[in-house]
Amino acid sequence: MNKTSLLIGTSLASLTLTTPAFARDGISIVGSSTVFPFATVVAERFGRTTDFPTPKIESTGSGGGLKLFCSGIGVDTPDITNASRRIKASELQMCEDNGVTNVVEVLIGYDGIAIANSVEANPLELSRENLFLALAKNVPNPDGEGLVPNPYTTWSQIDANLPEASIEVLGPPPTSGTRDAFVELVMEEGCASFEAIEALEDDAKDAACATMREDGRYVEAGENDNLIVQKLEANPNALGIFGYSFLDQNSDKVHSSMIDGVAADFDTIADGSYPVSRPLYFYVKGQHVGTVPGIAEYLAEFTSEGSIGEDGYLADKGMIPLPADARAEVAAAATELQSVQLN
Amino acid sequence: MSDQLSQPAKGAPERTASDMSPTTRQVTAGLARRYAAEKRFRLYGMFAIAASLAFLALLLISIVSKGLPAFTQTYMQLDVPLELETLGIDQQTVDGLLDGSISTQAIRRANFNGAIRQGMRERFPEVEGRSATRALYKLVSSGAEFDLAARVMDDPSVLGNRLTLWLPSDDEIGALVKQRADLSAPDTLVTRLDDQAIAWGAELKDAGDFDVRFNTTFFKNGDSREPELAGIRAALVGSAYTLLITFVLSFPIAVAAAIYLEEFAPKNRWTDLVEVNINNLAAVPSIVFGLLGLAVFINFFHLPRSAPVVGGIVLSLMTLPTIIISSRAALKSVPPSIREAARGLGASDLQVVFHHVLPLAMPGILTGTIIGLAQALGETAPLLMIGMVAFIVDIPQGVTDSATVLPVQVYLWADSPERAFTEKTSAAIMVLLAFLIAMNALAVMLRKRFERRW
């Protein structure tokens, strides 16, 4: 129909005819943008210290990564996908339907979600209920029944102990895994304590808990956590929500708020007392081990003490390591390529 | 123009309003308003240009001032003891290395990091305790061991002796040294380093063990998660391969299409339809081409993911309409007299086009091509879908190797937590702009060569 597309088609056809089938000699990794800064460190070291090429890592998000990962076996599908949440049963089913039967799960550590403000202001002492009341679109009516659009404009209206400052929170957009985790760990926990919300039907309850306010008090600052840190520096009244590694790297500019009495730092996330943290995983296609060179060695490097251990290089980058016995289990499971069992 | 009009012509007799015709009276009455309107418009125009120049200057100043530090790198002199025991190499291996019976690859994984740490401990013997020594080790780049390994592999005879060499320092202390910060007054510094680390830095600086040099690493290496090791080379080569494919595919196809449509195609409903389609295609958002690339080239033709070959094909689909439209305009602007003269001398239609019209249209076609390619150079959205937004360390060796491109590198660095990546981001933007300017310069040069006047 269209002469140009015909021409393009012909030239493409000739191109594919002359190119041989591609075998891949390097590992292909996709997945979560939260795990990306950690996985890239391992990949880089792996490339430098072994004879294998440096694995290629794409940042596609957890869901997008699992979709690619589960699309089948063979060299044009990725070997490994990173995830900042556990694989869902539906995703595992999709994997199985496409012939990916040996999915090996590796839990590598934790990432904290920091709720922080500029060092020029005092750290806030918040509870998850406070955060829910400050950020939800609809909140329980303070002087009556049911839900009303969020009326709070200053922190002191929510709790008299909090400062007079106006509510202004910079956080990730809905496409971000950090946002999902924040909703799950803070908003849903925070809203559970209100009777007006407990009384709702399941769907309405989920929506009430997970919908952030849209009147400009919660600002979606994009996926770039550096930008949030810069804005916090400029505005000491604002609060920001971002990954712990950014808090760690900018500890001279921002500090963590106390959530339920605990500030985010290395130790509180590691021992589980800081409530807003999530596990980081990666999933390996067992069937590719032996076909694509280097996967077993990459697994060994990633699960070594030098990497995910207490003093490993990933801890230096801000990842919170697992307890020692859990690390040993992870390393053993990775070596044996056990398929993941969801319970 | 306005100066001539605003004054009555010299020598003309002054006329009073009474002897003017009604039309002239009307015109004269409106004159002042019309001149004022013109003056206002000129002012708006000058203001618009000044504003855009100011924005451009602001952008360039902010990028250059942020990016310049990335072109230098702080090195630190260290005396490293290469004890075989620390390195985990036995005497047999050393002998083998010296007489050439063992490849130097055998010691690639030796514990060079341990040797550097030992060197640091000897440099600061007073430091004790686990956390203090860990902080001390952090003054040296974690990539320093690879530099040391390369040195030892070049000349294995240093094994067992001491080696004094310049190693890249860590980004945090390196940044302070680069800024010529006063390390003796830690309270005034904006840094994550604690006072102790700054004191060590001050000691090294006083001893002359810091040196700021031109950052060759930035142009030699691929991406890295350590800012002091990260380089632009992989992205630069990736961009070059991708644009090469884009040019090779889109230029001949687009020019052929434009010539056919402009010079040969009959004017009917079909060619109208094609023309409308091409114009529409030029307005399609680039991400759509990415989805098409994923569905067709990767999933159907099984071309490799993340490779410049797919990136180039996708981007050439995007640039095709731009080049076709500008080529047609260039062909149209060749005066018909040229065609008629050539025909009059007996040239065939094909000869008319290739001997006369095309050479004259070439400058315009090249300009269109460069605009299209410059667009392709700055594109990231379609590349996201075909896997070119990726962490690439190895320099791509061909169009089927995994690669990334310059704007993607800018995006990835802008999103990295380590603060030293801020300067790398700006430096990468400078490299991208330099690439663009080089491309434009080439186009101007070619245009000058082809330019014909009639």
Tab-separated table of C-alpha atoms in Angstrom, chain A residues 1-4 7-9 11-13 15-16 19 22 28 30 33 36-41 43-60 68 76 78 223-226 230 245-253 310-312 315-317, chain B residues 105 108-109 113 130 134 138 142 145-146 172 190-192 221 223-227 229 249 253 257 260 270 273-274 277-278 297-298 301-306 309 313 317 320 324 384 386-394 400 402 412-419 422:
chain	number	residue	atom	x	y	z
A	1	MET	CA	0.000	0.000	0.000
A	2	ASN	CA	2.735	2.340	0.962
A	3	LYS	CA	5.837	2.400	-1.204
A	4	THR	CA	8.187	3.443	1.539
A	7	LEU	CA	11.085	-0.554	0.501
A	8	ILE	CA	11.821	-0.772	4.214
A	9	GLY	CA	10.355	-4.250	4.316
A	11	SER	CA	15.709	-3.970	2.939
A	12	LEU	CA	14.900	-5.519	6.291
A	13	ALA	CA	14.237	-8.891	4.758
A	15	LEU	CA	19.228	-7.718	6.306
A	16	THR	CA	17.800	-10.647	8.250
A	19	THR	CA	22.641	-12.093	9.443
A	22	PHE	CA	22.607	-14.879	17.137
A	28	SER	CA	21.161	-10.670	29.891
A	30	VAL	CA	16.311	-7.117	33.218
A	33	SER	CA	15.058	-0.119	38.980
A	36	PHE	CA	19.497	-1.983	39.347
A	37	PRO	CA	22.111	0.030	41.326
A	38	PHE	CA	23.084	-3.108	43.256
A	39	ALA	CA	22.987	-5.628	40.421
A	40	THR	CA	25.126	-3.362	38.253
A	41	VAL	CA	27.854	-3.282	40.905
A	43	ALA	CA	27.873	-7.312	37.203
A	44	GLU	CA	30.734	-4.866	36.870
A	45	ARG	CA	32.916	-6.750	39.352
A	46	PHE	CA	31.973	-10.032	37.724
A	47	GLY	CA	33.043	-8.685	34.340
A	48	ARG	CA	36.338	-7.379	35.660
A	49	THR	CA	37.384	-10.427	37.640
A	50	THR	CA	36.323	-13.228	35.311
A	51	ASP	CA	36.821	-14.063	31.669
A	52	PHE	CA	33.092	-13.727	30.984
A	53	PRO	CA	31.728	-10.572	29.354
A	54	THR	CA	30.080	-8.072	31.690
A	55	PRO	CA	26.365	-8.909	31.966
A	56	LYS	CA	24.007	-6.427	30.354
A	57	ILE	CA	21.447	-5.007	32.777
A	58	GLU	CA	18.282	-3.223	31.744
A	59	SER	CA	16.157	-1.257	34.138
A	60	THR	CA	12.588	-2.210	33.177
A	68	LEU	CA	10.074	-10.427	29.705
A	76	ASP	CA	16.317	-13.925	22.989
A	78	PRO	CA	16.601	-12.644	29.558
A	223	GLU	CA	11.451	8.711	39.263
A	224	ASN	CA	14.624	10.668	39.922
A	225	ASP	CA	15.390	10.473	43.638
A	226	ASN	CA	18.278	12.941	43.257
A	230	GLN	CA	17.683	18.686	45.774
A	245	SER	CA	20.692	4.456	49.286
A	246	PHE	CA	19.929	8.087	48.402
A	247	LEU	CA	19.595	8.944	52.093
A	248	ASP	CA	22.918	7.224	52.715
A	249	GLN	CA	24.659	9.085	49.889
A	250	ASN	CA	23.243	12.464	50.957
A	251	SER	CA	23.528	12.173	54.713
A	252	ASP	CA	25.019	15.682	54.868
A	253	LYS	CA	21.903	17.193	53.272
A	310	GLU	CA	27.784	-7.607	56.304
A	311	ASP	CA	30.928	-5.909	54.984
A	312	GLY	CA	30.279	-6.656	51.333
A	315	ALA	CA	26.379	-2.839	51.860
A	316	ASP	CA	28.705	0.025	50.924
A	317	LYS	CA	26.207	0.974	48.214
B	105	GLN	CA	45.853	-14.151	33.120
B	108	ARG	CA	44.154	-11.766	37.362
B	109	ARG	CA	42.151	-12.776	40.387
B	113	ASN	CA	42.868	-5.284	46.878
B	130	ARG	CA	37.754	-2.352	62.219
B	134	ARG	CA	37.371	0.327	56.734
B	138	LYS	CA	37.574	3.935	51.359
B	142	SER	CA	37.533	0.398	44.673
B	145	GLU	CA	42.957	-2.878	42.301
B	146	PHE	CA	42.327	-3.227	38.554
B	172	GLU	CA	34.324	11.870	47.750
B	190	VAL	CA	30.070	20.069	52.439
B	191	THR	CA	30.786	16.370	52.323
B	192	ARG	CA	29.714	12.997	53.642
B	221	ASN	CA	35.994	3.231	29.928
B	223	ASP	CA	29.868	2.742	32.323
B	224	SER	CA	30.665	1.908	35.897
B	225	ARG	CA	28.905	2.153	39.239
B	226	GLU	CA	31.984	3.862	40.700
B	227	PRO	CA	31.945	7.478	39.497
B	229	LEU	CA	35.788	4.633	36.922
B	249	LEU	CA	19.298	2.731	5.947
B	253	ILE	CA	15.668	4.937	1.030
B	257	ALA	CA	11.426	7.828	-2.196
B	260	TYR	CA	10.319	9.063	-7.155
B	270	TRP	CA	-2.506	6.745	-4.579
B	273	LEU	CA	-2.383	8.855	0.000
B	274	VAL	CA	1.316	8.044	0.227
B	277	ASN	CA	0.896	8.922	5.186
B	278	ILE	CA	4.453	10.211	5.119
B	297	PHE	CA	12.582	-6.800	14.610
B	298	ILE	CA	13.152	-8.517	17.943
B	301	PHE	CA	12.971	-11.332	12.965
B	302	HIS	CA	14.850	-12.366	16.143
B	303	LEU	CA	17.443	-9.650	15.883
B	304	PRO	CA	19.424	-9.318	19.142
B	305	ARG	CA	17.978	-7.175	21.941
B	306	SER	CA	19.893	-4.050	23.039
B	309	VAL	CA	21.431	-2.723	14.633
B	313	ILE	CA	16.547	0.409	12.199
B	317	LEU	CA	11.955	4.553	10.618
B	320	LEU	CA	12.706	8.601	7.207
B	324	ILE	CA	11.750	12.489	2.670
B	384	LEU	CA	13.715	1.835	26.015
B	386	ILE	CA	14.254	-2.495	22.500
B	387	GLY	CA	16.511	-2.790	25.529
B	388	MET	CA	19.104	-0.134	24.837
B	389	VAL	CA	18.465	1.591	28.157
B	390	ALA	CA	20.943	-0.668	29.887
B	391	PHE	CA	24.066	-0.775	31.989
B	392	ILE	CA	26.856	-1.454	29.491
B	393	VAL	CA	30.439	-1.777	30.678
B	394	ASP	CA	32.127	-3.449	27.710
B	400	THR	CA	25.192	-6.665	17.063
B	402	SER	CA	24.859	-4.891	23.389
B	412	LEU	CA	21.265	6.652	33.811
B	413	TRP	CA	23.883	8.850	35.456
B	414	ALA	CA	21.362	11.509	36.408
B	415	ASP	CA	19.509	8.786	38.296
B	416	SER	CA	22.499	7.397	40.227
B	417	PRO	CA	22.706	7.970	43.974
B	418	GLU	CA	26.455	8.735	44.138
B	419	ARG	CA	26.903	12.474	44.077
B	422	THR	CA	26.152	14.813	38.863
